[in-house]
Tab-separated table of C-alpha atoms and ligand atoms in Angstrom:
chain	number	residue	atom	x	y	z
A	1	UNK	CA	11.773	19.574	-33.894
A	2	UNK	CA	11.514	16.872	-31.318
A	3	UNK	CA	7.785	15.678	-32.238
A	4	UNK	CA	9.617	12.170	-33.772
A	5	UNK	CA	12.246	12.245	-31.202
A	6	UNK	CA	11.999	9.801	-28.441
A	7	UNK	CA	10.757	11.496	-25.292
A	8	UNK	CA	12.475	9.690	-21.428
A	9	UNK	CA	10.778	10.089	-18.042
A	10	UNK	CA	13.228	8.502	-14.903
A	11	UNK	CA	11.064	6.774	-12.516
A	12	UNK	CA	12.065	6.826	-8.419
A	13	UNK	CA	10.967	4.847	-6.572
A	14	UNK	CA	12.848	6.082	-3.274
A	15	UNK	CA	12.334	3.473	-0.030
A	16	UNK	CA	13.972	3.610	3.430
A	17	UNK	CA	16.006	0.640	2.702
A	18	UNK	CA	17.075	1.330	-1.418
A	19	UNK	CA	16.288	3.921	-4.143
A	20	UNK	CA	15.585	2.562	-7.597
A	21	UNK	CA	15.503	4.467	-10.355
A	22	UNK	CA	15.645	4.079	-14.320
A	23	UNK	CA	14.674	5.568	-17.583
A	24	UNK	CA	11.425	4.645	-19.535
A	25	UNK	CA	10.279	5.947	-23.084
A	26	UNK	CA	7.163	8.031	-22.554
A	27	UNK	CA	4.845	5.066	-24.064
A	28	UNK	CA	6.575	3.072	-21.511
A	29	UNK	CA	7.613	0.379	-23.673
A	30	UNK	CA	11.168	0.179	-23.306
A	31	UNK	CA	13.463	0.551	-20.144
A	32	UNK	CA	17.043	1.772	-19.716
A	33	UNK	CA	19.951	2.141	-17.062
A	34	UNK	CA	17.259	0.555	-14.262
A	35	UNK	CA	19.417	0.593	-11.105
A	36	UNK	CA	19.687	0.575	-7.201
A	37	UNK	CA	21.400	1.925	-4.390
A	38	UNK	CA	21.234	1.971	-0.674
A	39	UNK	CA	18.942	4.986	0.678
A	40	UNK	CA	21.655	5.293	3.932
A	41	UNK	CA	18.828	7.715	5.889
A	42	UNK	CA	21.510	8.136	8.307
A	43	UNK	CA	23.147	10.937	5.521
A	44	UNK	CA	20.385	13.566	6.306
A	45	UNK	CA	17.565	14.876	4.304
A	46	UNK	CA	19.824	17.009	1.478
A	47	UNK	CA	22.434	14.033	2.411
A	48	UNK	CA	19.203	11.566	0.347
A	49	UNK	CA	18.362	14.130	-2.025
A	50	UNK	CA	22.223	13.814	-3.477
A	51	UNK	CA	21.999	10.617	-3.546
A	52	UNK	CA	18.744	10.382	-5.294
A	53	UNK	CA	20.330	13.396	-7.955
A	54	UNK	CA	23.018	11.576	-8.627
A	55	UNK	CA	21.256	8.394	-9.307
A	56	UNK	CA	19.002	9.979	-11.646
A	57	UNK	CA	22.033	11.973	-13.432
A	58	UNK	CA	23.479	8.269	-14.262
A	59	UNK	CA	20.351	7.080	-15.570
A	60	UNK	CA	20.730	10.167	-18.022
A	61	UNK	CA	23.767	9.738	-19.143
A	62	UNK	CA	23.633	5.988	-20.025
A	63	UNK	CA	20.497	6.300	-20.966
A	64	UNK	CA	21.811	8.495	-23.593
A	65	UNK	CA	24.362	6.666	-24.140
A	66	UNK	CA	22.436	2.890	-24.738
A	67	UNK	CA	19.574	4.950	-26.906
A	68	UNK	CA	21.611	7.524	-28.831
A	69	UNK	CA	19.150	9.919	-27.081
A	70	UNK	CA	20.415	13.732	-25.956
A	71	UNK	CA	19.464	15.488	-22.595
A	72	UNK	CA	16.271	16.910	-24.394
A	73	UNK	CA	15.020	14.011	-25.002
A	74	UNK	CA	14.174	13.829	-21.255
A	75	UNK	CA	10.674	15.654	-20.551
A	76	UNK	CA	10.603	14.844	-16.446
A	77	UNK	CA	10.941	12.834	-13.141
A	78	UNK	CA	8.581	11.033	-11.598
A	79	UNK	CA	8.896	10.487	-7.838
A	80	UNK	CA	7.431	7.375	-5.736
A	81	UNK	CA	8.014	8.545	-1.959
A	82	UNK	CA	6.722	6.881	1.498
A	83	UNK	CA	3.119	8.722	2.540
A	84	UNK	CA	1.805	10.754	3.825
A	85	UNK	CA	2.474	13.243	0.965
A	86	UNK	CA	0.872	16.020	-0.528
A	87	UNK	CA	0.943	16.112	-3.851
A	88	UNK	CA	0.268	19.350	-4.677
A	89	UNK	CA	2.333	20.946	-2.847
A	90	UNK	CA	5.446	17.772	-3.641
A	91	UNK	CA	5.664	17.113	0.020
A	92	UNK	CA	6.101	14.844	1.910
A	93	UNK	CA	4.070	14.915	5.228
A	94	UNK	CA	6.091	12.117	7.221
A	95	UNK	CA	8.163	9.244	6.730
A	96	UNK	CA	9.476	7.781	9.875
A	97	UNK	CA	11.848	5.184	8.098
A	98	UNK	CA	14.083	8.231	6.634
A	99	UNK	CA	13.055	10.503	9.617
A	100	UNK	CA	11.139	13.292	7.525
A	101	UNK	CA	8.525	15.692	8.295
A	102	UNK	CA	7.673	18.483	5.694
A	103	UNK	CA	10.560	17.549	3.629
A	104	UNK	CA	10.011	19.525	-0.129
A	105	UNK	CA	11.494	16.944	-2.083
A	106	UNK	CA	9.601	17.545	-5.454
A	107	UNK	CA	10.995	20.711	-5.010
A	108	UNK	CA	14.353	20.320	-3.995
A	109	UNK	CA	14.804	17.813	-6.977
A	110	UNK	CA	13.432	19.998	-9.436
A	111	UNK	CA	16.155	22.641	-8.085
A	112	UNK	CA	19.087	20.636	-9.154
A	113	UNK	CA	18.077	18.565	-12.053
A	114	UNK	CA	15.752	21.216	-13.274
A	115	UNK	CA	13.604	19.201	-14.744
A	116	UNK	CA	9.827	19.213	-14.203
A	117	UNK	CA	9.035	16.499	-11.140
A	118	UNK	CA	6.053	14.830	-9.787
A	119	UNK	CA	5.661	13.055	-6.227
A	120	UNK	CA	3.378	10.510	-5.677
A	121	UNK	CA	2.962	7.687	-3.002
A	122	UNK	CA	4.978	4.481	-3.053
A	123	UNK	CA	2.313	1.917	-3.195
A	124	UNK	CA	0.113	4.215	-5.347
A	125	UNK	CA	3.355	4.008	-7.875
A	126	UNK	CA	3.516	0.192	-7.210
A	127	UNK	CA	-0.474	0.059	-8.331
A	128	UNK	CA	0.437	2.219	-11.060
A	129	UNK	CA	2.810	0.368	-12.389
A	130	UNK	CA	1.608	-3.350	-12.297
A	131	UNK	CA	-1.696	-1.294	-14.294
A	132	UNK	CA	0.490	0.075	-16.904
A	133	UNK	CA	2.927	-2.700	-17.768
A	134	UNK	CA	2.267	-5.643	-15.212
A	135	UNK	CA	0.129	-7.905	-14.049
A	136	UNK	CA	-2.762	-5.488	-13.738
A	137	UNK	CA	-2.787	-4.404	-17.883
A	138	UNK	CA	-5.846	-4.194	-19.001
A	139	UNK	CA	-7.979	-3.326	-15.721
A	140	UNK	CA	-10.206	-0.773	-15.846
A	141	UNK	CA	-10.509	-0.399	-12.061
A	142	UNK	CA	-7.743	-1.983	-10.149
A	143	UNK	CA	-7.121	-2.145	-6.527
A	144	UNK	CA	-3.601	-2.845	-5.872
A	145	UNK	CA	-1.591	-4.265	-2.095
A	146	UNK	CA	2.081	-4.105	-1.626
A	147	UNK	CA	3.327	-6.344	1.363
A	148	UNK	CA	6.690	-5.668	2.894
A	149	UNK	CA	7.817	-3.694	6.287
A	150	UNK	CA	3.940	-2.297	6.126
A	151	UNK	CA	1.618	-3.137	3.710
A	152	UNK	CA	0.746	0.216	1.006
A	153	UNK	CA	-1.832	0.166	-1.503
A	154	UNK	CA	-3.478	1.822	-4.664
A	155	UNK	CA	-6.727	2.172	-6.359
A	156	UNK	CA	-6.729	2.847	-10.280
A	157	UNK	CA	-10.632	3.781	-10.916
A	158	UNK	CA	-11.644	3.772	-14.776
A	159	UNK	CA	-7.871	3.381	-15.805
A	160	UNK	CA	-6.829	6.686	-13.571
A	161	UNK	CA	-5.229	6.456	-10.303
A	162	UNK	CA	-7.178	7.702	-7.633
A	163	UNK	CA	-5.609	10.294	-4.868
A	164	UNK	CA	-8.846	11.093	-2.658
A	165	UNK	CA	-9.301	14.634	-1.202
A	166	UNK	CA	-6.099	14.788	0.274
A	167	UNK	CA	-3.798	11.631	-1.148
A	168	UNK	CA	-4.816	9.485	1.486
A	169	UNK	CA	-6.921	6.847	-1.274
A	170	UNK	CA	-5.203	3.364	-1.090
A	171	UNK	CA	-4.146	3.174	2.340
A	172	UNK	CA	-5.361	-1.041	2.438
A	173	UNK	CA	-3.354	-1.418	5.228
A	174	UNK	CA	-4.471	0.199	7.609
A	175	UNK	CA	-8.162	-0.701	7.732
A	176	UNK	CA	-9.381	-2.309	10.078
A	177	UNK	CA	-9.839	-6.505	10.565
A	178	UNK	CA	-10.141	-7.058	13.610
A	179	UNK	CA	-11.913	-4.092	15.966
A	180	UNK	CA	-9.977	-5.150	19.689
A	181	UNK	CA	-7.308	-6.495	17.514
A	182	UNK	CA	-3.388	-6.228	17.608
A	183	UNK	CA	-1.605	-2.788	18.043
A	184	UNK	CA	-0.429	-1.213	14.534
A	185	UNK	CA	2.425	1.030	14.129
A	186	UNK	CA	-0.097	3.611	12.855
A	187	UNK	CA	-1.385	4.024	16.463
A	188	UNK	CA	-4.471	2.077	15.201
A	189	UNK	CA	-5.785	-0.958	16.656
A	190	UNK	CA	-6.714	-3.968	14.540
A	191	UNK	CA	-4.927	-2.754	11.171
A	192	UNK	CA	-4.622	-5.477	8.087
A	193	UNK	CA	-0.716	-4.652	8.687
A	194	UNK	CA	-0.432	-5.544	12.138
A	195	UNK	CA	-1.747	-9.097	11.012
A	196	UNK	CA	-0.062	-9.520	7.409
A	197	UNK	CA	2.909	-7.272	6.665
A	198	UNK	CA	6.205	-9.090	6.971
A	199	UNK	CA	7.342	-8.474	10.370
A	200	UNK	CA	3.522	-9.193	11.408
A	201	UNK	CA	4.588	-12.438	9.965
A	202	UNK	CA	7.324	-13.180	11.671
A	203	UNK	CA	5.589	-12.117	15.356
A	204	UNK	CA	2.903	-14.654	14.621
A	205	UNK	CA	4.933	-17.805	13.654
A	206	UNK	CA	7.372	-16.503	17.167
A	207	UNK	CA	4.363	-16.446	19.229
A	208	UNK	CA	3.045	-20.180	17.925
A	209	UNK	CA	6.645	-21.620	18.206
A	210	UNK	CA	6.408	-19.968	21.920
A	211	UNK	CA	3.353	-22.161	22.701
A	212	UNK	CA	4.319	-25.205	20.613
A	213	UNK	CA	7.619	-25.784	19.249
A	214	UNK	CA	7.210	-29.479	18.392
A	215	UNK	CA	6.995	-30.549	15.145
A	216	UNK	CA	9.049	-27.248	12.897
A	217	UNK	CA	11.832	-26.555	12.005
A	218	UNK	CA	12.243	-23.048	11.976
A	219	UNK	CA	13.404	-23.209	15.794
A	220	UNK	CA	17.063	-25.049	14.409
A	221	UNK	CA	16.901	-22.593	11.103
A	222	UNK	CA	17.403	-19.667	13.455
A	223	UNK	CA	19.810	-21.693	16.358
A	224	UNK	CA	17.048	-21.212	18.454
A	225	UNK	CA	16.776	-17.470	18.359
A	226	UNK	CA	13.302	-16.562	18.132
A	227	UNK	CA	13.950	-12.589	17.370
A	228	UNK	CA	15.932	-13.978	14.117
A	229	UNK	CA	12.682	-15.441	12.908
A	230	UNK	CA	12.022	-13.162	9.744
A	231	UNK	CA	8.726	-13.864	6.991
A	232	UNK	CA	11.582	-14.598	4.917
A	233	UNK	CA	12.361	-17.947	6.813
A	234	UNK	CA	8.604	-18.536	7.368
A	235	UNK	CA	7.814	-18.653	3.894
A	236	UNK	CA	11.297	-21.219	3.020
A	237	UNK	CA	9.855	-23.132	6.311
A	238	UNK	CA	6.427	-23.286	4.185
A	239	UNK	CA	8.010	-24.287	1.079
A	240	UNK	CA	10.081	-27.327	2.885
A	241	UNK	CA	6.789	-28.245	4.034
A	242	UNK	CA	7.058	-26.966	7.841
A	243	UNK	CA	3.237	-27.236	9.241
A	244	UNK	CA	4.074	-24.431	11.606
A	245	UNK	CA	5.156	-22.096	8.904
A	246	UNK	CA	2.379	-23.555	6.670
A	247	UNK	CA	-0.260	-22.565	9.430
A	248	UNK	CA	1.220	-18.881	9.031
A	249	UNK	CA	1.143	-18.783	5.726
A	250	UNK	CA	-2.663	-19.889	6.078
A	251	UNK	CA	-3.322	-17.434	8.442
A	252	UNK	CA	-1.787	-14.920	6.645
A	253	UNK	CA	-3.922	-15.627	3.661
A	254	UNK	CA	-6.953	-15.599	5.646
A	255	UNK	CA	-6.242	-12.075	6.791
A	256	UNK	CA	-5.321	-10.701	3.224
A	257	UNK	CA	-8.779	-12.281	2.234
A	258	UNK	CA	-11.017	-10.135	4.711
A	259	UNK	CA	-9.212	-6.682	3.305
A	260	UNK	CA	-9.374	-7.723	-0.029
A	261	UNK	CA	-13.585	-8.921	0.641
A	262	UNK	CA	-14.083	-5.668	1.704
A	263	UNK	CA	-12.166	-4.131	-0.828
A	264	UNK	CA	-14.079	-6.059	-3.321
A	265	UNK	CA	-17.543	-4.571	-1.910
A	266	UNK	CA	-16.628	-1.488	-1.567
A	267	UNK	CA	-14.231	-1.152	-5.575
A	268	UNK	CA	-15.948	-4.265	-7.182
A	269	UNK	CA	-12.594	-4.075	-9.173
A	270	UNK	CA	-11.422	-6.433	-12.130
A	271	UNK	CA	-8.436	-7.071	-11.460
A	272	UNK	CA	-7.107	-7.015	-7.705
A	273	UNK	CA	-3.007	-7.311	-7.610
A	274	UNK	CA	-0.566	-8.365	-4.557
A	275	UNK	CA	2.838	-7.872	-4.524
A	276	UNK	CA	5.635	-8.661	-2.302
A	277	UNK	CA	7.812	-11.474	-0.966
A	278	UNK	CA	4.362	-13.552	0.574
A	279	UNK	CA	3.391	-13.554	-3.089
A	280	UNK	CA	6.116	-16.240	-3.397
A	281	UNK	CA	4.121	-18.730	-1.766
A	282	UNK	CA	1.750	-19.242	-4.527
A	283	UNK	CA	-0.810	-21.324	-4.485
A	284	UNK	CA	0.155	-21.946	-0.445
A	285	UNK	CA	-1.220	-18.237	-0.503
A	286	UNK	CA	-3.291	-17.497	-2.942
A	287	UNK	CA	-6.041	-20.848	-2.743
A	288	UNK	CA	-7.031	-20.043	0.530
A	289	UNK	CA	-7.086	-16.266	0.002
A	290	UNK	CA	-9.354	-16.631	-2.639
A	291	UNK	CA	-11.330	-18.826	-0.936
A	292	UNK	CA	-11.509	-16.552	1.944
A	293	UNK	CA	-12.823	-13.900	-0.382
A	294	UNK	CA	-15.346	-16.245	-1.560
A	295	UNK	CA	-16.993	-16.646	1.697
A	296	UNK	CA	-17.140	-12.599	2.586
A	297	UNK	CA	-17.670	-10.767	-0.831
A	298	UNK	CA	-20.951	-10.690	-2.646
A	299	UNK	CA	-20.863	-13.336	-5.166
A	300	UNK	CA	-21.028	-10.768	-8.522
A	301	UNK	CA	-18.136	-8.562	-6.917
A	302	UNK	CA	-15.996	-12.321	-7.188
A	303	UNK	CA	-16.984	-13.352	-10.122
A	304	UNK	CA	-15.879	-10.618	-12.226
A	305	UNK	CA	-12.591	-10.416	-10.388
A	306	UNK	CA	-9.095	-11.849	-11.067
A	307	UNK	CA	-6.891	-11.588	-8.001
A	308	UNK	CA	-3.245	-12.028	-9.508
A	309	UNK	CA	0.525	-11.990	-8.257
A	310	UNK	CA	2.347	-9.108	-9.007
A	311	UNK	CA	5.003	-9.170	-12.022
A	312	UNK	CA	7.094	-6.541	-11.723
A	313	UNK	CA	9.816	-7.358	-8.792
A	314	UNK	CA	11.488	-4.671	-7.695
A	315	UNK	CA	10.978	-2.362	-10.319
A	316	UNK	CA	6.608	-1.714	-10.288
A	317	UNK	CA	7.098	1.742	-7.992
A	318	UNK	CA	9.630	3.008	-10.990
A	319	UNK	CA	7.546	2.554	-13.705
A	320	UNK	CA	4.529	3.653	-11.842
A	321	UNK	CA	6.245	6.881	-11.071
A	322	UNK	CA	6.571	7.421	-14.547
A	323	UNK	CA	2.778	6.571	-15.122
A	324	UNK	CA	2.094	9.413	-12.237
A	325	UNK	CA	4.538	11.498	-13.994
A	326	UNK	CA	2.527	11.176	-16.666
A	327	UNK	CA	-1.150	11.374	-15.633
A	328	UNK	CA	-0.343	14.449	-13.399
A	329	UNK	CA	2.491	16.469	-15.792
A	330	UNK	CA	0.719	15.575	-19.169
A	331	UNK	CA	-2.795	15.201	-18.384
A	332	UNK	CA	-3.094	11.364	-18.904
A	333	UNK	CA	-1.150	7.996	-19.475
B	1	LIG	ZN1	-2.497	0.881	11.044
């Protein structure tokens, strides 16, 4: 009775800052009631887990309210979470920013919405997503970055995402660039993250504007308080034409080029996808990045590659989730 009824999945993508969540038709061509809310970690595990139920239980009802659809019409959940997680088991391992540790949320969703629910990582959903419906359609094996408070990752081999033996696949940031290099939150030394993620940004251009204020302006955008230097006001310093902030942004290209080189001789992927608020830069970014591959990847592993800006602001990890949903609840996307 339902084989020509339209079938819904609701992507999550939860975060420790906001949880996003909307409704996509199973081919994942059309999207409904996509929405955010503050996370508020401060509420407590089950204090999140409402939150995230009663987001979802709005993107049902107008959902079935903008598609004429009914509740049956909805065949699952897919969950992006911060990793560690373990998939099979829809746990996740730790997440400092909401203060987990062995917190069953597959589970504990599945208990109140009862419908069935996949977990997957955040960046892997991010990946996912850009593969499926963003600037990554049409790869056949994809490696993905996601630059913000750390820097995630995903790897989409032959046009499936790829987990690894225990979901730890994708995890770009945290290889290593430089082997004495700077301390990473991981307890890692020399991490991709601890050069490039957005706070790594903003400790960079405060240590350079330590040394040599002169010529920026970023000192006067911040009335000359360094901690309230953010990437945010690097990259507008870049844009105005600051040489300070440019340098950063340089920099900060130049690190992104080594991981993606090596990701590029180890994948030898298609399409290689960054998202995030550096992406913003453009071509400030993405000319020397590329040319920073250049110098470090074997020249056939460059040539068949396209490395691309993300398209999907804000809302890749909720489609993505639904891809996941899909590749581990029906078998394939
Ligand atoms: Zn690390």
């Amino acid at each position: 009775m339902s084989a020509d009824r339209t079938q819904y999945i609701v992507g999550v993508d939860l975060g420790g800052t906001n949880i996003v969540a909307g409704a996509l038709t199973a081919d994942g061509s059309r999207q409904f009631a996509m929405r955010s809310i503050p996370t508020n970690p401060g509420v407590g595990d089950e204090g999140v887990v409402d939150r995230i139920v009663g987001l979802v239980q709005s993107v049902i009802l107008d959902t079935i309210e903008q598609a004429n659809a009914t509740h049956r019409d909805f065949i699952g959940i897919g969950v992006g979470a911060p990793g560690p997680l373990d998939r099979e088991r829809g746990i996740v391992v730790i997440a400092p920013n909401l203060g987990w540790k062995n917190f069953p949320l597959r589970d504990r969703i599945h208990d109140r919405l009862n419908l069935p629910t996949t977990l997957d990582n955040d960046a892997n959903c991010a990946t996912f997503g850009e593969w499926w419906h963003g600037a990554a359609r049409g790869g056949r094996d994809v490696v993905g970055l996601t630059i913000g408070t750390g820097i995630g990752g995903g790897l989409i081999l032959n046009g499936t995402l790829f987990h690894g033996a225990s979901d730890v696949a994708g995890e770009v940031g945290h290889t290593t660039i430089d082997l004495n290099g700077r301390h990473c939150k991981c307890g890692n030394y020399g991490c991709l993250e601890a050069y490039a993620s957005a706070p790594a940004i903003a400790i960079r251009a405060r240590e350079v504007l330590v040394r040599e204020e002169g010529e920026s302006s970023i000192p006067s955008m911040v009335n000359g308080d360094f901690d309230a230097i953010t990437a945010q006001i690097v990259y507008d310093a870049a844009k105005d034409g600051d040489p300070v902030a440019n340098e950063i942004v340089r920099d900060t290209a130049r690190y992104l080029g080594v991981g993606v080189a090596n990701l590029l001789n180890i994948f030898n992927p298609d399409i290689v996808v960054i998202a995030g608020g550096v992406t913003a830069a453009g071509d400030a970014l993405f000319v020397p990045l590329r040319a920073e591959v250049r110098r470090r990847a074997f020249r056939p592993a460059v040539q068949a590659v396209r490395i691309v800006a993300g398209e999907l602001s804000g809302t890749a990890g909720v489609v993505g989730a639904v891809a996941s949903f899909k590749q581990q609840h029906l078998g394939g996307v």
